[in-house]
XYZ file of N, CA and C in Angstrom:
294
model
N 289.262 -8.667 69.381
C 288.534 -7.812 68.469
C 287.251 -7.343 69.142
N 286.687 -5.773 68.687
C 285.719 -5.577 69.607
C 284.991 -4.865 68.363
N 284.095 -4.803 68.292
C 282.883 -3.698 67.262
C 282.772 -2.439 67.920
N 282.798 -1.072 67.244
C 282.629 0.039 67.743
C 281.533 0.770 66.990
N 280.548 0.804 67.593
C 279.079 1.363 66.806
C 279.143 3.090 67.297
N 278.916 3.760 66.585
C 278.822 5.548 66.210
C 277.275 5.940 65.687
N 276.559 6.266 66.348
C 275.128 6.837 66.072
C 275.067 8.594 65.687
N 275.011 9.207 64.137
C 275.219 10.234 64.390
C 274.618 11.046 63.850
N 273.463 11.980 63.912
C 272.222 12.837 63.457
C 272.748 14.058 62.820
N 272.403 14.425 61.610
C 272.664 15.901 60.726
C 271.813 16.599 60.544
N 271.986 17.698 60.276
C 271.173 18.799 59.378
C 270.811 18.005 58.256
N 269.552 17.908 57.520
C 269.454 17.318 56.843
C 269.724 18.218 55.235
N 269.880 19.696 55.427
C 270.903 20.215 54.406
C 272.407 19.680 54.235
N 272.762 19.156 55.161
C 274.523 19.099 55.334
C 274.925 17.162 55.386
N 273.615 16.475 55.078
C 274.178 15.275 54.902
C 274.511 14.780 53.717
N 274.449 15.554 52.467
C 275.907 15.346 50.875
C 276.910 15.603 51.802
N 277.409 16.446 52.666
C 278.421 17.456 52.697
C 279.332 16.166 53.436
N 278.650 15.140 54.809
C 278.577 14.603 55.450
C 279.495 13.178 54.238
N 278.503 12.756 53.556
C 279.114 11.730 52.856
C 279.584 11.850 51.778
N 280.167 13.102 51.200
C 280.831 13.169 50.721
C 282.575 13.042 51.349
N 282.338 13.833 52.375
C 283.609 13.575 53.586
C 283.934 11.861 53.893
N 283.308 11.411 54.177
C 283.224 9.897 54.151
C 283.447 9.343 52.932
N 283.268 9.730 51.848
C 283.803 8.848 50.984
C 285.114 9.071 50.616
N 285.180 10.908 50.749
C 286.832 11.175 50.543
C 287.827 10.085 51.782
N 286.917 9.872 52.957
C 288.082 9.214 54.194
C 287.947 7.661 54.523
N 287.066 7.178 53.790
C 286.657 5.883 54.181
C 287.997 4.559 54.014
N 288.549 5.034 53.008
C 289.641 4.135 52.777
C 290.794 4.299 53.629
N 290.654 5.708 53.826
C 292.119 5.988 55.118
C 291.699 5.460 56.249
N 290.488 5.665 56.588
C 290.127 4.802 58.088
C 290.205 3.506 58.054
N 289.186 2.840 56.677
C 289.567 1.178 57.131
C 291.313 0.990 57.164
N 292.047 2.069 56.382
C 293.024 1.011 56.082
C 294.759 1.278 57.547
N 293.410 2.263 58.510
C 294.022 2.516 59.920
C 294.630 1.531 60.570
N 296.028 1.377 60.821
C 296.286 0.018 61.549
C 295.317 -0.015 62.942
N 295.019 -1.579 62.916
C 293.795 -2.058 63.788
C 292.593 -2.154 63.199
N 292.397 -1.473 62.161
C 290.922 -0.956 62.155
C 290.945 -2.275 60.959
N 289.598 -3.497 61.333
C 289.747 -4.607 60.358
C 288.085 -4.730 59.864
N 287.458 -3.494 59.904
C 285.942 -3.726 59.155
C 285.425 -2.282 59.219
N 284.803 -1.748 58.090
C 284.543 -0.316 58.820
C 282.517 -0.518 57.738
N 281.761 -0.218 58.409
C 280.724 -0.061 57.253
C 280.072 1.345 57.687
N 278.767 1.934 56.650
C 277.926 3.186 57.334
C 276.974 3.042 56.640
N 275.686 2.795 57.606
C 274.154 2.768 57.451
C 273.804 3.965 57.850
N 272.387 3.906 57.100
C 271.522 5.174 57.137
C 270.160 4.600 57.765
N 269.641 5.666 58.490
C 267.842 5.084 59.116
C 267.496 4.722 57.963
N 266.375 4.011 58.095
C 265.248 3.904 57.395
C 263.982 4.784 57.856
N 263.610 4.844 58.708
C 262.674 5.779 58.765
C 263.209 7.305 59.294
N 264.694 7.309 59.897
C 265.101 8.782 60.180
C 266.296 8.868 59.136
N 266.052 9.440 58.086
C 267.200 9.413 57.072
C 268.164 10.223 57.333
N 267.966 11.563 58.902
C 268.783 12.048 59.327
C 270.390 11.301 59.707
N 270.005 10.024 60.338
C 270.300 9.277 61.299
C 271.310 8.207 60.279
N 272.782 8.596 60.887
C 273.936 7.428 60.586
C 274.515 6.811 61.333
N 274.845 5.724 60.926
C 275.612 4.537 62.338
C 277.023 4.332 61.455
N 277.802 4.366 61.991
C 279.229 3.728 61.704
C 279.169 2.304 62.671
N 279.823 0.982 62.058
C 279.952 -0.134 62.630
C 281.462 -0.102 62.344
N 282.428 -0.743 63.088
C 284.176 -0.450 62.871
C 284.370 -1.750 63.916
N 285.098 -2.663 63.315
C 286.161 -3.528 63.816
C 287.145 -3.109 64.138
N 287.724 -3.315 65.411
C 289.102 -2.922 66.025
C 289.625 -4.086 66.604
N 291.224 -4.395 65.982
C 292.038 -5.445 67.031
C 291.801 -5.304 68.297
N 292.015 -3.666 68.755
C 291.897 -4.034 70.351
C 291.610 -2.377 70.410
N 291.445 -2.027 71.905
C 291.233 -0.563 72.496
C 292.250 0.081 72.223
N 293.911 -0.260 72.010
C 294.494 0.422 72.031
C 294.664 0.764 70.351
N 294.233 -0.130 69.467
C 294.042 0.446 68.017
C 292.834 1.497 67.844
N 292.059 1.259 68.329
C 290.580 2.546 68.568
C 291.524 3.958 68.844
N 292.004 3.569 70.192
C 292.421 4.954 70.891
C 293.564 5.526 70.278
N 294.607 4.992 69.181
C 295.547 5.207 68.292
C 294.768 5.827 67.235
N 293.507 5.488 66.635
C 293.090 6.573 65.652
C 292.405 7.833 66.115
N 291.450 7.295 67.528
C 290.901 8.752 68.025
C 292.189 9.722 67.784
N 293.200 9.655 68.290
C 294.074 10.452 68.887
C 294.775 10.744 67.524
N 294.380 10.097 66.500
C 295.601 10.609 65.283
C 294.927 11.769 64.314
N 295.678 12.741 63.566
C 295.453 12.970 62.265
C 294.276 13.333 61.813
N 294.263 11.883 61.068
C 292.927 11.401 60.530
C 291.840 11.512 61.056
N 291.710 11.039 62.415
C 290.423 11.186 62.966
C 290.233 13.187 63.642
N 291.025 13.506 64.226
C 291.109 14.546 64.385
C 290.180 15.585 62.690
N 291.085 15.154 61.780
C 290.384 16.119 60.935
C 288.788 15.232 60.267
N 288.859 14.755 60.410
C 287.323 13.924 59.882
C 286.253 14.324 60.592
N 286.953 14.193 61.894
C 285.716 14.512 62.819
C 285.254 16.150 63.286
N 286.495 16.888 63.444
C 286.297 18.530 62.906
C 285.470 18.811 61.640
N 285.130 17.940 60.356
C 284.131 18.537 59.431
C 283.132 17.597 59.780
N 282.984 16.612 60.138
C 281.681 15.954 60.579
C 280.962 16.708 61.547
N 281.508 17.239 63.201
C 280.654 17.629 63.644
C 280.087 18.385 63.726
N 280.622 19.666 63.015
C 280.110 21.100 62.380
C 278.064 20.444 61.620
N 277.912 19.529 61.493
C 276.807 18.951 60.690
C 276.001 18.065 61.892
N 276.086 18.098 63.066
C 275.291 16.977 63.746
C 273.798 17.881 64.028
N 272.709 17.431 63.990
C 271.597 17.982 64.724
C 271.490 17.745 66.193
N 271.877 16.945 66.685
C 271.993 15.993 67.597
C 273.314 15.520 68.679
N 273.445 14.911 69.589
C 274.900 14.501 70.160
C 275.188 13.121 69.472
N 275.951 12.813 69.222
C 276.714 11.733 68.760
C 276.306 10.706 70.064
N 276.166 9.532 69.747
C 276.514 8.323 70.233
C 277.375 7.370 70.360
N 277.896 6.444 70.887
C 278.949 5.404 70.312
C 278.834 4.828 71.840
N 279.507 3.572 70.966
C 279.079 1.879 72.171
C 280.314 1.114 71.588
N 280.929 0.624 72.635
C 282.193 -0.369 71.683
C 281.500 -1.828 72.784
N 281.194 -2.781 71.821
C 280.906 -4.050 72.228
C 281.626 -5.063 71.671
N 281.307 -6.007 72.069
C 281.931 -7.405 71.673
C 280.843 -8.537 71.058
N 281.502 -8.713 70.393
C 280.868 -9.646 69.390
C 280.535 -10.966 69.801
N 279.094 -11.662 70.144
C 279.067 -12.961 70.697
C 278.733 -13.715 69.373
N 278.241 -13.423 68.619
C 277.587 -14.543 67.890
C 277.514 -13.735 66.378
N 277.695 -14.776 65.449
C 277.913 -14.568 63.941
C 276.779 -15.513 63.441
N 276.038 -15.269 62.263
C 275.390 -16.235 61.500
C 275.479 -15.974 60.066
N 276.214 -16.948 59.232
C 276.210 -16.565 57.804
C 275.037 -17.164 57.163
């Protein structure tokens, strides 16, 4: 399992437009085979500013949704809205504390 973090900046007219899209897709993505955690934070001080955090079994479940459908059309109305370039980091998880 690996964490895949998404850093991603809007127009700050076009971020309803933004999570509204996300809420219409949020359930199709978590429920992406592989995909076993999906969350989305907002800055606190740049309210422009969203992070996607996403659990993946492995690279080849990541690279099965880049390449599908779903992500294809999600991400065609998301990026029409970025101010900014997108980010993303896929790491691994060392340490948990409940």
């Amino acid at each position: 399992m690996f964490v895949r973090i998404v850093k991603m900046g809007f127009q700050p007219e076009k971020i309803d437009e933004f999570l509204a899209n996300f809420e219409e897709n949020k359930a199709k993505i978590r429920g992406f085979e592989g995909c076993l955690f999906l969350e989305l934070y907002r800055g606190k001080d740049n309210t422009n500013q969203f992070f996607t955090y996403s659990y993946w079994k492995d690279e080849e479940s990541l690279e099965n949704y880049r390449n599908s459908e779903l992500f294809k059309n999600v991400w065609a109305k998301t990026k029409v809205f970025f101010n900014e370039k997108p980010e993303a980091w896929s790491v691994d998880k060392l340490v948990t504390l409940d």
